[in-house]
Amino acid sequence: QSVLTQPPSVSGAPGQRVTISCRGSSSNFGAGYDVNWYRHLPGEAPKLLIFGDNRRPAGVPARFSGSKSDSSASLAITGLQAEDEGDYYCQSSDTTLRAIFGEGTRVTVL
Amino acid sequence: QVQLVESGGGLVKPGGSLTLSCAASGFTFREYYMSWIRQTPGRGLEWVAYITSTGSSIYYADSVKGRFTISRDNAKNSVYLQMNNLRADDTAVYYCAREGDTSSWYWDYWGQGSLVTVSS
């Protein structure tokens, strides 16, 4: 059982805004550890979307944004596109478990 | 460009051993910390092991501690994962990944993965 909780799925129409939540605890987010976000498509390497809570690597569109508050974090995707479909994972560190991942959220573009 | 290419996966019986390799190119390998991360069927991503740039510090997930060994050869731009006493729940796609910033615990580049299947 993961210590980071994500919804199993979210969906939206093209052009809409969707958000993916990631709930942590006092031993990870609450302890000041950053949240990072990845997208994983079947058969491909996971791709870093957000690091350090809200920073985008070069080449990641501004449509992707991250935020964190207390023991929760979220990833927002604005202007949803068909290519955004995939599995999204939040990730952080923990005082006892080193690196931890959320269970993943499947994003579907309707 | 940064490339990470895993190899060495395959089918192994429970209790068996396997060694994964990851060949890195496109960056100064000796300056980066590296990790192995796996995706198990239906269970998402799980961090497995971590090694600093010189190999002076190594960390393991509790699920593999005592059975898996991570190592690296900076002269060969490669990182390895030796897996012993394999169990069915070690079945997964194993990715090697480069840490984005020193001690940041996030990964900016990942390989395509190597499938390990543990079954009799």
mmCIF file of C-alpha atoms in Angstrom:
data_model
loop_
_atom_site.group_PDB
_atom_site.id
_atom_site.type_symbol
_atom_site.label_atom_id
_atom_site.label_comp_id
_atom_site.label_asym_id
_atom_site.label_seq_id
_atom_site.Cartn_x
_atom_site.Cartn_y
_atom_site.Cartn_z
ATOM 1 C CA GLN A 1 0.000 0.000 0.000
ATOM 2 C CA SER A 2 1.449 3.324 -1.108
ATOM 3 C CA VAL A 3 1.887 6.175 1.382
ATOM 4 C CA LEU A 4 0.948 8.674 -1.352
ATOM 5 C CA THR A 5 -2.710 8.481 -2.336
ATOM 6 C CA GLN A 6 -3.905 9.359 -5.828
ATOM 7 C CA PRO A 7 -7.303 8.925 -7.494
ATOM 8 C CA PRO A 8 -7.350 5.915 -9.837
ATOM 9 C CA SER A 9 -8.568 7.935 -12.787
ATOM 10 C CA VAL A 10 -9.521 11.372 -14.031
ATOM 11 C CA SER A 11 -10.946 12.376 -17.386
ATOM 12 C CA GLY A 12 -11.735 15.470 -19.364
ATOM 13 C CA ALA A 13 -12.648 16.716 -22.800
ATOM 14 C CA PRO A 14 -10.042 18.246 -25.083
ATOM 15 C CA GLY A 15 -9.275 21.796 -24.001
ATOM 16 C CA GLN A 16 -10.477 21.304 -20.453
ATOM 17 C CA ARG A 17 -8.498 21.557 -17.229
ATOM 18 C CA VAL A 18 -7.969 18.501 -15.057
ATOM 19 C CA THR A 19 -6.230 18.138 -11.733
ATOM 20 C CA ILE A 20 -4.668 15.075 -10.110
ATOM 21 C CA SER A 21 -4.410 15.068 -6.342
ATOM 22 C CA CYS A 22 -1.710 13.381 -4.279
ATOM 23 C CA ARG A 23 -2.245 13.088 -0.538
ATOM 24 C CA GLY A 24 0.737 12.502 1.697
ATOM 25 C CA SER A 25 1.430 12.738 5.407
ATOM 26 C CA SER A 26 3.585 14.339 8.049
ATOM 27 C CA SER A 27 6.454 11.962 7.203
ATOM 28 C CA ASN A 28 6.774 13.120 3.594
ATOM 29 C CA PHE A 29 5.136 16.342 2.410
ATOM 30 C CA GLY A 30 4.589 17.525 5.954
ATOM 31 C CA ALA A 31 8.290 16.970 6.679
ATOM 32 C CA GLY A 32 9.187 19.342 3.858
ATOM 33 C CA TYR A 33 10.062 16.848 1.144
ATOM 34 C CA ASP A 34 9.385 17.958 -2.420
ATOM 35 C CA VAL A 35 6.835 16.377 -4.735
ATOM 36 C CA ASN A 36 7.690 15.348 -8.278
ATOM 37 C CA TRP A 37 5.383 14.201 -11.085
ATOM 38 C CA TYR A 38 5.912 11.748 -13.948
ATOM 39 C CA ARG A 39 3.876 10.565 -16.901
ATOM 40 C CA HIS A 40 4.239 6.949 -17.962
ATOM 41 C CA LEU A 41 2.962 5.594 -21.241
ATOM 42 C CA PRO A 42 2.906 1.819 -21.919
ATOM 43 C CA GLY A 43 6.181 0.631 -23.370
ATOM 44 C CA GLU A 44 7.906 3.948 -22.856
ATOM 45 C CA ALA A 45 10.260 5.418 -20.317
ATOM 46 C CA PRO A 46 8.590 7.492 -17.595
ATOM 47 C CA LYS A 47 8.899 11.221 -18.229
ATOM 48 C CA LEU A 48 9.552 13.861 -15.581
ATOM 49 C CA LEU A 49 6.904 16.587 -15.730
ATOM 50 C CA ILE A 50 7.353 18.531 -12.482
ATOM 51 C CA PHE A 51 10.141 18.559 -9.886
ATOM 52 C CA GLY A 52 10.639 20.489 -6.679
ATOM 53 C CA ASP A 53 6.869 20.913 -6.201
ATOM 54 C CA ASN A 54 6.288 23.289 -9.115
ATOM 55 C CA ARG A 55 9.296 23.435 -11.439
ATOM 56 C CA ARG A 56 9.084 22.283 -15.039
ATOM 57 C CA PRO A 57 12.059 20.700 -16.814
ATOM 58 C CA ALA A 58 13.048 22.192 -20.151
ATOM 59 C CA GLY A 59 10.682 21.066 -22.873
ATOM 60 C CA VAL A 60 7.660 20.397 -20.668
ATOM 61 C CA PRO A 61 4.780 22.637 -21.772
ATOM 62 C CA ALA A 62 3.488 25.343 -19.439
ATOM 63 C CA ARG A 63 0.126 23.531 -19.549
ATOM 64 C CA PHE A 64 1.514 21.354 -16.764
ATOM 65 C CA SER A 65 1.768 22.933 -13.329
ATOM 66 C CA GLY A 66 2.311 21.631 -9.830
ATOM 67 C CA SER A 67 1.494 22.822 -6.363
ATOM 68 C CA LYS A 68 1.835 21.586 -2.803
ATOM 69 C CA SER A 69 0.272 22.617 0.480
ATOM 70 C CA ASP A 70 0.738 20.969 3.872
ATOM 71 C CA SER A 71 0.238 17.247 3.221
ATOM 72 C CA SER A 72 -1.298 17.465 -0.249
ATOM 73 C CA ALA A 73 -0.047 18.132 -3.741
ATOM 74 C CA SER A 74 -1.663 18.420 -7.124
ATOM 75 C CA LEU A 75 -0.812 18.401 -10.801
ATOM 76 C CA ALA A 76 -2.923 20.511 -13.136
ATOM 77 C CA ILE A 77 -3.151 20.034 -16.868
ATOM 78 C CA THR A 78 -4.789 22.894 -18.758
ATOM 79 C CA GLY A 79 -5.832 22.761 -22.390
ATOM 80 C CA LEU A 80 -6.066 18.965 -22.261
ATOM 81 C CA GLN A 81 -4.830 17.240 -25.410
ATOM 82 C CA ALA A 82 -5.169 13.684 -26.705
ATOM 83 C CA GLU A 83 -1.428 13.162 -26.249
ATOM 84 C CA ASP A 84 -1.828 13.788 -22.501
ATOM 85 C CA GLU A 85 -3.443 10.395 -21.993
ATOM 86 C CA GLY A 86 -1.411 8.106 -19.789
ATOM 87 C CA ASP A 87 -0.579 7.181 -16.222
ATOM 88 C CA TYR A 88 0.581 9.953 -13.916
ATOM 89 C CA TYR A 89 2.550 9.351 -10.717
ATOM 90 C CA CYS A 90 3.441 11.635 -7.865
ATOM 91 C CA GLN A 91 6.680 10.898 -6.015
ATOM 92 C CA SER A 92 8.422 12.178 -2.931
ATOM 93 C CA SER A 93 10.794 11.144 -0.190
ATOM 94 C CA ASP A 94 9.892 9.926 3.263
ATOM 95 C CA THR A 95 11.622 9.977 6.602
ATOM 96 C CA THR A 96 11.785 6.189 6.672
ATOM 97 C CA LEU A 97 11.189 4.903 3.123
ATOM 98 C CA ARG A 98 13.599 6.943 1.023
ATOM 99 C CA ALA A 99 11.729 7.421 -2.291
ATOM 100 C CA ILE A 100 7.999 6.773 -2.549
ATOM 101 C CA PHE A 101 5.513 6.830 -5.409
ATOM 102 C CA GLY A 102 1.769 7.281 -5.525
ATOM 103 C CA GLU A 103 -0.395 4.502 -6.932
ATOM 104 C CA GLY A 104 -0.823 6.326 -10.224
ATOM 105 C CA THR A 105 -3.740 8.063 -11.942
ATOM 106 C CA ARG A 106 -4.961 7.161 -15.410
ATOM 107 C CA VAL A 107 -5.817 10.286 -17.417
ATOM 108 C CA THR A 108 -8.345 9.777 -20.190
ATOM 109 C CA VAL A 109 -9.179 12.355 -22.818
ATOM 110 C CA LEU A 110 -12.836 11.978 -23.737
ATOM 111 C CA GLN B 1 21.404 13.370 -25.955
ATOM 112 C CA VAL B 2 21.066 11.471 -22.694
ATOM 113 C CA GLN B 3 20.512 7.754 -23.195
ATOM 114 C CA LEU B 4 20.086 4.950 -20.703
ATOM 115 C CA VAL B 5 19.863 1.422 -22.077
ATOM 116 C CA GLU B 6 19.053 -1.511 -19.799
ATOM 117 C CA SER B 7 19.882 -5.119 -20.580
ATOM 118 C CA GLY B 8 20.030 -8.490 -18.881
ATOM 119 C CA GLY B 9 16.383 -9.141 -18.140
ATOM 120 C CA GLY B 10 14.673 -12.451 -18.764
ATOM 121 C CA LEU B 11 12.915 -15.430 -17.255
ATOM 122 C CA VAL B 12 14.338 -16.882 -14.048
ATOM 123 C CA LYS B 13 13.084 -19.453 -11.562
ATOM 124 C CA PRO B 14 12.246 -18.529 -7.971
ATOM 125 C CA GLY B 15 15.406 -18.489 -5.927
ATOM 126 C CA GLY B 16 17.514 -17.753 -8.987
ATOM 127 C CA SER B 17 19.778 -14.838 -9.807
ATOM 128 C CA LEU B 18 20.026 -12.247 -12.540
ATOM 129 C CA THR B 19 22.158 -9.174 -13.167
ATOM 130 C CA LEU B 20 20.826 -6.118 -14.962
ATOM 131 C CA SER B 21 23.098 -3.624 -16.684
ATOM 132 C CA CYS B 22 22.447 -0.044 -17.697
ATOM 133 C CA ALA B 23 24.695 1.670 -20.225
ATOM 134 C CA ALA B 24 24.688 5.464 -20.058
ATOM 135 C CA SER B 25 25.690 7.966 -22.715
ATOM 136 C CA GLY B 26 25.264 11.624 -23.567
ATOM 137 C CA PHE B 27 26.310 13.011 -20.180
ATOM 138 C CA THR B 28 29.191 12.871 -17.684
ATOM 139 C CA PHE B 29 28.142 9.669 -15.971
ATOM 140 C CA ARG B 30 30.611 9.882 -13.081
ATOM 141 C CA GLU B 31 28.957 13.102 -11.852
ATOM 142 C CA TYR B 32 25.466 11.683 -11.371
ATOM 143 C CA TYR B 33 23.704 9.584 -8.783
ATOM 144 C CA MET B 34 21.737 6.693 -10.278
ATOM 145 C CA SER B 35 18.808 4.530 -9.219
ATOM 146 C CA TRP B 36 16.930 1.426 -10.214
ATOM 147 C CA ILE B 37 13.145 1.691 -10.160
ATOM 148 C CA ARG B 38 10.677 -1.030 -11.084
ATOM 149 C CA GLN B 39 7.101 -1.263 -12.248
ATOM 150 C CA THR B 40 5.320 -4.345 -11.047
ATOM 151 C CA PRO B 41 2.152 -5.619 -12.717
ATOM 152 C CA GLY B 42 -0.783 -3.692 -11.344
ATOM 153 C CA ARG B 43 1.246 -2.014 -8.578
ATOM 154 C CA GLY B 44 2.781 1.020 -10.204
ATOM 155 C CA LEU B 45 6.292 2.315 -9.682
ATOM 156 C CA GLU B 46 8.571 1.274 -6.829
ATOM 157 C CA TRP B 47 12.022 2.639 -6.097
ATOM 158 C CA VAL B 48 14.522 -0.221 -5.628
ATOM 159 C CA ALA B 49 18.086 1.023 -5.119
ATOM 160 C CA TYR B 50 20.244 4.139 -5.238
ATOM 161 C CA ILE B 51 23.961 4.763 -5.624
ATOM 162 C CA THR B 52 25.904 7.997 -5.348
ATOM 163 C CA SER B 53 28.303 9.176 -8.033
ATOM 164 C CA THR B 54 31.359 7.506 -6.511
ATOM 165 C CA GLY B 55 29.481 4.554 -5.069
ATOM 166 C CA SER B 56 30.319 5.674 -1.546
ATOM 167 C CA SER B 57 26.680 5.596 -0.424
ATOM 168 C CA ILE B 58 24.066 3.048 -1.370
ATOM 169 C CA TYR B 59 20.438 2.657 -0.276
ATOM 170 C CA TYR B 60 17.881 -0.079 -0.845
ATOM 171 C CA ALA B 61 14.159 -0.477 -0.490
ATOM 172 C CA ASP B 62 13.263 -2.784 2.375
ATOM 173 C CA SER B 63 11.664 -5.220 -0.081
ATOM 174 C CA VAL B 64 15.025 -6.004 -1.718
ATOM 175 C CA LYS B 65 17.547 -5.351 1.069
ATOM 176 C CA GLY B 66 19.880 -8.278 1.515
ATOM 177 C CA ARG B 67 18.988 -9.786 -1.868
ATOM 178 C CA PHE B 68 19.845 -7.063 -4.418
ATOM 179 C CA THR B 69 23.158 -5.239 -4.910
ATOM 180 C CA ILE B 70 23.591 -2.023 -6.886
ATOM 181 C CA SER B 71 27.016 -1.105 -8.234
ATOM 182 C CA ARG B 72 28.568 1.070 -10.894
ATOM 183 C CA ASP B 73 31.657 1.266 -13.096
ATOM 184 C CA ASN B 74 32.348 4.889 -13.992
ATOM 185 C CA ALA B 75 35.036 3.841 -16.487
ATOM 186 C CA LYS B 76 32.384 1.912 -18.399
ATOM 187 C CA ASN B 77 29.564 4.447 -17.854
ATOM 188 C CA SER B 78 27.433 1.674 -16.448
ATOM 189 C CA VAL B 79 25.324 0.857 -13.431
ATOM 190 C CA TYR B 80 24.334 -2.670 -12.422
ATOM 191 C CA LEU B 81 21.737 -4.443 -10.323
ATOM 192 C CA GLN B 82 22.609 -7.905 -9.106
ATOM 193 C CA MET B 83 19.473 -9.721 -7.991
ATOM 194 C CA ASN B 84 19.695 -12.883 -5.890
ATOM 195 C CA ASN B 85 17.097 -15.134 -4.306
ATOM 196 C CA LEU B 86 14.473 -13.814 -6.681
ATOM 197 C CA ARG B 87 10.811 -14.163 -5.793
ATOM 198 C CA ALA B 88 7.632 -14.068 -7.863
ATOM 199 C CA ASP B 89 6.843 -10.588 -6.574
ATOM 200 C CA ASP B 90 10.117 -9.307 -8.054
ATOM 201 C CA THR B 91 8.548 -9.755 -11.493
ATOM 202 C CA ALA B 92 8.612 -6.287 -13.012
ATOM 203 C CA VAL B 93 10.007 -3.996 -15.633
ATOM 204 C CA TYR B 94 13.222 -2.560 -14.186
ATOM 205 C CA TYR B 95 14.277 0.955 -15.139
ATOM 206 C CA CYS B 96 17.561 2.665 -14.507
ATOM 207 C CA ALA B 97 17.210 6.384 -13.956
ATOM 208 C CA ARG B 98 19.478 9.408 -13.526
ATOM 209 C CA GLU B 99 18.957 11.679 -10.552
ATOM 210 C CA GLY B 100 18.215 15.247 -11.590
ATOM 211 C CA ASP B 101 20.198 17.042 -8.908
ATOM 212 C CA THR B 102 22.508 15.641 -6.254
ATOM 213 C CA SER B 103 20.503 14.178 -3.381
ATOM 214 C CA SER B 104 17.276 15.512 -4.871
ATOM 215 C CA TRP B 105 15.545 12.125 -5.099
ATOM 216 C CA TYR B 106 13.898 12.827 -8.418
ATOM 217 C CA TRP B 107 14.897 11.380 -11.781
ATOM 218 C CA ASP B 108 15.104 13.371 -15.001
ATOM 219 C CA TYR B 109 16.028 10.595 -17.435
ATOM 220 C CA TRP B 110 14.910 6.984 -17.505
ATOM 221 C CA GLY B 111 15.738 4.021 -19.697
ATOM 222 C CA GLN B 112 13.181 2.015 -21.645
ATOM 223 C CA GLY B 113 13.242 -0.780 -19.090
ATOM 224 C CA SER B 114 14.189 -4.447 -18.886
ATOM 225 C CA LEU B 115 11.605 -7.093 -18.090
ATOM 226 C CA VAL B 116 12.359 -9.595 -15.345
ATOM 227 C CA THR B 117 9.960 -12.498 -14.948
ATOM 228 C CA VAL B 118 10.307 -14.811 -11.961
ATOM 229 C CA SER B 119 8.362 -17.998 -12.527
ATOM 230 C CA SER B 120 8.797 -21.745 -12.316
#
